[in-house]
Amino acid sequence: MADKNHELRDKGLRLTPQRQLVLEAVRALGHATPEEVAEKVRATHPGINLSTVYRNLETLENVGLVQHTHLGHGGATYHAAEELTHLHLVCGKCGSVGDAPIETAAPFVNTLIDEYGFKTDVTHFAIYGTCANCTAKS
Amino acid sequence: MADKNHELRDKGLRLTPQRQLVLEAVRALGHATPEEVAEKVRATHPGINLSTVYRNLETLENVGLVQHTHLGHGGATYHAAEELTHLHLVCGKCGSVGDAPIETAAPFVNTLIDEYGFKTDVTHFAIYGTCANCTAKS
DNA sequence: TTTTTCCTGCAAGTTATTTGCAACTCGCAT
DNA sequence: ATGCGAGTTGCAAATAACTTGCAGGAAAAA
């Protein structure tokens, strides 16, 4: 546990309960909007302010502990940096977010680098479409 | 020209100058935010209202003449349906939007269908990363 | 413990987009 | 041509999602 505390201190950040809660919430949720993070945090610490959540998400992103992506619709979604091992398959119909290993995109990513010099940021990679479930229903 | 008018009428829409201007603007701009579309339209028709632009973009999208995508940052960007022949390579540093033919992604798209049953919507496909230009500068 | 600096809560401020509503005008039917 | 009715527009107010200024409060260093 002592080690866990250090992960924030080591980044030069203060160890506040709010900050820890935000980080824990992001990790527990997998991926979530700021609003969802706030809701999760409020389960144990009702008083937390939305702007504190926003500010901490930004701070945590600056030190590399979390990242955000835009998954198609409106707001950004955050997830823990450790979780960056998969692509996000966003279903435009049901809104579900599926996963696929990043290797799936490796050939494609390489093509873009070779032919266009464009370095794809896999961590921000969101793929839009229709999931198997919704395809079956229609 | 008479034919051109029909493309809107045929969809069951009224032919208003605002509507035509919005559609023309989207086609002329390639891809643009609602704000940019409004600005373009105002070049020839200064009085047009922003909400009219929003409403028309939505209407035109409903009949399939334009489409929108979320290119990473905040707002949606619209483009004409005919223009859906390329992928968008969005640079997270300079914000530029490059193009690549959809075929580039074909193998990748097929993999996702085969392995996950996920049908990628190429028209909403936005790829996030760093463009050659910005890579060079850093 | 004292000080310095960072954080937090709160409220007000932005920015982007939507909506209610009355006036208007496009296109069908005289 | 002319009029009527529904689809449209402009305007202003309303939302929604964030961001920011500021003063008090709490970590961490001294």
XYZ file of C-alpha atoms (C1' of nucleotides) in Angstrom:
336
model
C 0.000 0.000 0.000
C 2.788 2.321 0.856
C 4.001 1.659 -2.648
C 0.652 2.554 -4.041
C 0.809 5.950 -2.429
C 4.137 6.566 -3.974
C 2.840 6.205 -7.457
C 1.265 9.616 -7.114
C 3.977 11.189 -5.002
C 6.612 9.937 -7.374
C 4.998 11.919 -10.115
C 5.354 15.027 -8.035
C 1.705 15.113 -7.084
C 0.158 15.572 -3.706
C -1.630 12.696 -2.200
C -5.159 13.947 -1.658
C -8.115 11.683 -1.022
C -9.936 13.146 -4.019
C -7.053 12.436 -6.322
C -6.686 8.871 -5.159
C -10.390 8.314 -5.503
C -10.430 9.621 -9.048
C -7.576 7.380 -10.052
C -9.140 4.370 -8.397
C -12.453 5.098 -10.052
C -10.881 5.250 -13.498
C -9.152 1.956 -12.874
C -12.288 0.321 -11.564
C -14.468 1.529 -14.401
C -12.224 0.587 -17.283
C -13.361 3.506 -19.334
C -15.676 6.249 -18.261
C -16.675 9.823 -18.865
C -15.781 12.491 -16.316
C -19.372 12.423 -15.193
C -19.272 8.686 -14.601
C -16.024 8.974 -12.721
C -17.575 11.618 -10.506
C -20.561 9.416 -9.848
C -18.367 6.502 -8.905
C -16.278 8.612 -6.582
C -19.349 10.039 -4.933
C -20.370 6.568 -3.870
C -17.756 6.784 -1.175
C -17.071 10.476 -0.993
C -20.274 12.372 -1.797
C -18.865 15.831 -1.382
C -16.438 15.742 -4.257
C -16.832 18.504 -6.773
C -17.151 17.949 -10.502
C -14.450 20.452 -11.282
C -12.122 18.583 -8.974
C -12.756 15.468 -11.003
C -12.069 17.299 -14.244
C -8.934 18.856 -12.882
C -7.633 15.600 -11.519
C -8.292 13.728 -14.704
C -6.281 16.352 -16.502
C -3.513 16.231 -13.940
C -3.365 12.455 -13.959
C -3.230 12.518 -17.715
C -0.336 14.958 -17.646
C 1.736 12.555 -15.581
C 0.719 9.626 -17.715
C -1.403 7.665 -15.282
C -4.583 7.964 -17.315
C -5.459 8.767 -20.905
C -8.505 9.978 -22.664
C -10.089 9.126 -25.963
C -13.021 10.410 -27.918
C -15.254 7.495 -28.603
C -17.490 9.031 -31.214
C -20.347 10.741 -29.461
C -19.865 13.816 -27.333
C -17.606 13.595 -24.358
C -14.166 12.206 -23.717
C -13.707 8.919 -21.935
C -10.827 8.214 -19.625
C -9.051 5.003 -18.833
C -6.033 3.955 -16.830
C -2.713 3.931 -18.628
C -2.129 0.258 -17.795
C -5.279 -0.609 -19.655
C -3.959 0.523 -22.989
C -3.618 -2.942 -24.348
C -6.596 -2.997 -26.640
C -8.470 -1.117 -29.298
C -11.922 0.230 -28.662
C -14.657 -1.006 -30.926
C -17.468 1.445 -30.450
C -20.900 0.356 -31.554
C -22.883 3.221 -33.018
C -26.181 1.481 -32.353
C -26.039 0.256 -28.785
C -23.127 2.355 -27.619
C -21.236 -0.622 -26.280
C -17.465 -0.543 -26.332
C -15.781 -3.792 -27.282
C -12.104 -4.633 -27.187
C -9.605 -6.061 -29.593
C -5.858 -6.471 -29.080
C -3.733 -3.728 -30.568
C -1.860 -6.232 -32.677
C -4.967 -6.476 -34.795
C -4.177 -3.043 -36.121
C -0.437 -3.430 -36.385
C -0.276 -4.045 -40.150
C -2.608 -1.181 -40.793
C -0.636 1.134 -38.527
C 2.565 0.203 -40.291
C 1.045 0.915 -43.666
C 0.095 4.397 -42.548
C 3.597 5.081 -41.300
C 5.233 3.760 -44.447
C 2.968 5.423 -46.951
C 1.941 8.624 -45.244
C 4.405 9.139 -42.449
C 1.431 9.209 -40.145
C 2.110 7.801 -36.704
C -1.129 6.434 -35.378
C -1.624 6.851 -31.680
C -3.022 3.478 -30.729
C -3.975 4.756 -27.326
C -6.376 7.188 -28.920
C -7.595 4.713 -31.429
C -11.367 4.405 -31.481
C -13.091 2.411 -34.146
C -16.651 3.138 -35.061
C -19.096 0.632 -36.428
C -21.707 -1.928 -35.527
C -21.106 -4.727 -33.084
C -21.943 -8.362 -33.759
C -24.863 -8.170 -31.413
C -26.553 -5.269 -33.154
C -25.784 -6.694 -36.572
C -27.658 -9.843 -35.601
C -30.677 -7.932 -34.361
C -31.191 -5.909 -37.507
C -29.040 23.007 -62.649
C -32.620 21.868 -62.735
C -31.253 18.449 -61.895
C -29.346 19.841 -59.013
C -32.488 21.212 -57.495
C -34.120 17.867 -57.696
C -31.569 16.236 -55.508
C -33.115 17.989 -52.557
C -36.699 17.866 -53.741
C -36.356 14.192 -54.471
C -35.541 13.581 -50.864
C -38.767 15.220 -49.874
C -37.113 18.419 -48.750
C -38.030 21.935 -49.587
C -35.696 23.894 -51.696
C -34.703 26.864 -49.601
C -31.717 29.044 -50.321
C -30.328 28.326 -46.865
C -30.527 24.618 -47.374
C -28.818 24.755 -50.727
C -26.113 26.979 -49.361
C -25.404 24.652 -46.493
C -25.117 21.678 -48.791
C -22.900 23.565 -51.194
C -20.716 24.737 -48.357
C -20.219 21.215 -47.053
C -19.260 20.053 -50.524
C -16.919 22.943 -51.079
C -15.188 22.582 -47.737
C -14.582 18.847 -47.824
C -14.965 18.550 -44.114
C -15.963 21.252 -41.724
C -17.525 21.965 -38.380
C -20.974 23.519 -38.216
C -19.304 26.785 -37.351
C -17.122 26.647 -40.424
C -20.053 25.799 -42.613
C -21.914 28.793 -41.244
C -18.963 31.027 -41.925
C -18.689 29.799 -45.475
C -22.380 30.294 -46.092
C -22.265 33.773 -44.663
C -19.789 34.774 -47.317
C -22.677 34.933 -49.739
C -25.660 35.065 -47.448
C -24.670 36.957 -44.286
C -28.035 36.728 -42.599
C -28.106 32.994 -42.132
C -28.628 31.832 -38.601
C -26.411 29.325 -36.861
C -29.331 27.219 -35.735
C -30.484 27.009 -39.317
C -27.111 25.585 -40.213
C -27.315 23.044 -37.414
C -30.821 22.073 -38.381
C -29.990 21.713 -42.017
C -26.921 19.656 -41.371
C -29.088 17.323 -39.363
C -31.766 17.225 -42.031
C -29.282 16.613 -44.795
C -27.741 13.861 -42.786
C -31.116 12.219 -42.309
C -31.614 11.962 -46.048
C -28.086 10.757 -46.577
C -26.585 13.725 -48.381
C -24.022 14.492 -45.708
C -22.450 12.623 -42.835
C -20.734 13.625 -39.678
C -17.783 12.248 -37.796
C -16.103 13.072 -34.551
C -12.518 13.799 -35.298
C -11.097 13.650 -31.826
C -11.424 17.057 -30.246
C -14.754 18.578 -29.449
C -17.163 19.162 -32.249
C -18.492 17.056 -35.082
C -17.308 17.604 -38.621
C -19.530 17.186 -41.620
C -18.738 16.118 -45.119
C -20.692 15.354 -48.253
C -21.765 11.772 -48.745
C -19.999 11.562 -52.109
C -16.749 12.391 -50.433
C -16.647 9.229 -48.405
C -13.789 7.793 -50.346
C -11.044 8.293 -47.832
C -10.026 7.858 -44.239
C -9.341 10.817 -42.014
C -5.940 11.008 -40.458
C -6.303 13.470 -37.639
C -3.143 14.985 -36.246
C -3.369 15.521 -32.525
C -0.643 18.162 -32.585
C -1.523 20.522 -35.398
C -5.126 19.470 -35.835
C -4.726 18.921 -39.555
C -6.823 16.273 -41.230
C -5.077 14.184 -43.855
C -6.586 11.645 -46.175
C -5.849 8.083 -47.122
C -7.874 5.826 -49.411
C -10.244 3.471 -47.649
C -8.551 0.483 -49.229
C -5.678 1.120 -46.856
C -7.875 -0.135 -44.080
C -9.565 -2.952 -45.947
C -7.479 -5.795 -44.508
C -7.871 -4.419 -41.031
C -11.598 -4.009 -41.463
C -11.912 -7.552 -42.698
C -10.008 -8.865 -39.740
C -12.423 -7.161 -37.379
C -15.405 -8.656 -39.162
C -13.906 -12.128 -39.248
C -12.659 -12.242 -35.704
C -15.105 -10.088 -33.818
C -18.136 -9.767 -36.034
C -17.601 -6.033 -35.786
C -18.603 -4.130 -38.903
C -16.485 -1.036 -39.078
C -18.227 1.992 -40.435
C -15.630 3.410 -42.763
C -17.568 6.609 -43.140
C -17.103 7.336 -39.457
C -13.556 6.175 -39.421
C -11.248 8.702 -37.836
C -7.672 7.858 -37.060
C -5.803 9.719 -34.406
C -2.073 10.252 -34.361
C 0.732 12.536 -35.444
C 1.202 13.686 -38.998
C 4.489 13.519 -40.854
C 4.882 17.254 -40.581
C 4.623 17.376 -36.816
C 6.768 14.294 -36.429
C 9.514 16.072 -38.317
C 9.313 19.181 -36.191
C 9.631 17.436 -32.850
C 4.874 23.496 14.169
C 5.264 26.789 10.792
C 5.479 27.950 6.209
C 4.954 27.357 1.444
C 2.537 25.677 -2.175
C -0.758 22.896 -4.067
C -5.711 21.539 -4.072
C -10.457 21.876 -3.393
C -15.140 23.753 -3.331
C -18.101 27.077 -4.973
C -19.911 30.143 -8.146
C -19.694 32.412 -12.237
C -18.189 32.151 -17.067
C -17.494 29.803 -21.617
C -18.492 27.273 -25.669
C -21.242 24.355 -28.399
C -25.644 23.000 -29.495
C -30.810 22.682 -28.886
C -35.443 24.314 -28.512
C -39.857 27.246 -28.324
C -42.265 30.172 -30.988
C -44.011 33.542 -34.195
C -43.283 35.045 -38.807
C -42.328 33.503 -43.346
C -42.188 31.106 -47.785
C -42.135 26.998 -50.717
C -44.960 24.193 -53.585
C -49.300 21.917 -54.207
C -53.986 22.697 -55.415
C -56.968 25.456 -57.084
C -51.945 33.394 -61.113
C -53.411 32.975 -56.060
C -54.154 31.046 -51.717
C -53.547 27.734 -48.266
C -50.953 24.643 -45.193
C -46.924 22.490 -43.823
C -42.153 22.724 -43.640
C -38.525 26.412 -42.464
C -36.206 30.286 -40.632
C -34.598 33.779 -37.240
C -34.240 35.122 -32.708
C -33.795 34.617 -28.012
C -33.693 31.809 -24.224
C -32.419 27.268 -22.483
C -29.181 23.310 -22.021
C -25.152 20.710 -21.551
C -20.518 20.060 -20.842
C -16.601 22.116 -19.306
C -13.425 25.722 -17.566
C -11.811 29.374 -14.597
C -11.172 32.861 -10.625
C -10.724 33.054 -6.101
C -10.401 32.313 -1.092
C -10.040 28.939 2.339
C -8.035 24.352 3.518
C -4.696 20.756 3.627
C -0.188 18.277 2.108
C 4.744 18.312 2.348
C 9.024 20.614 3.328
C 11.656 23.188 6.678
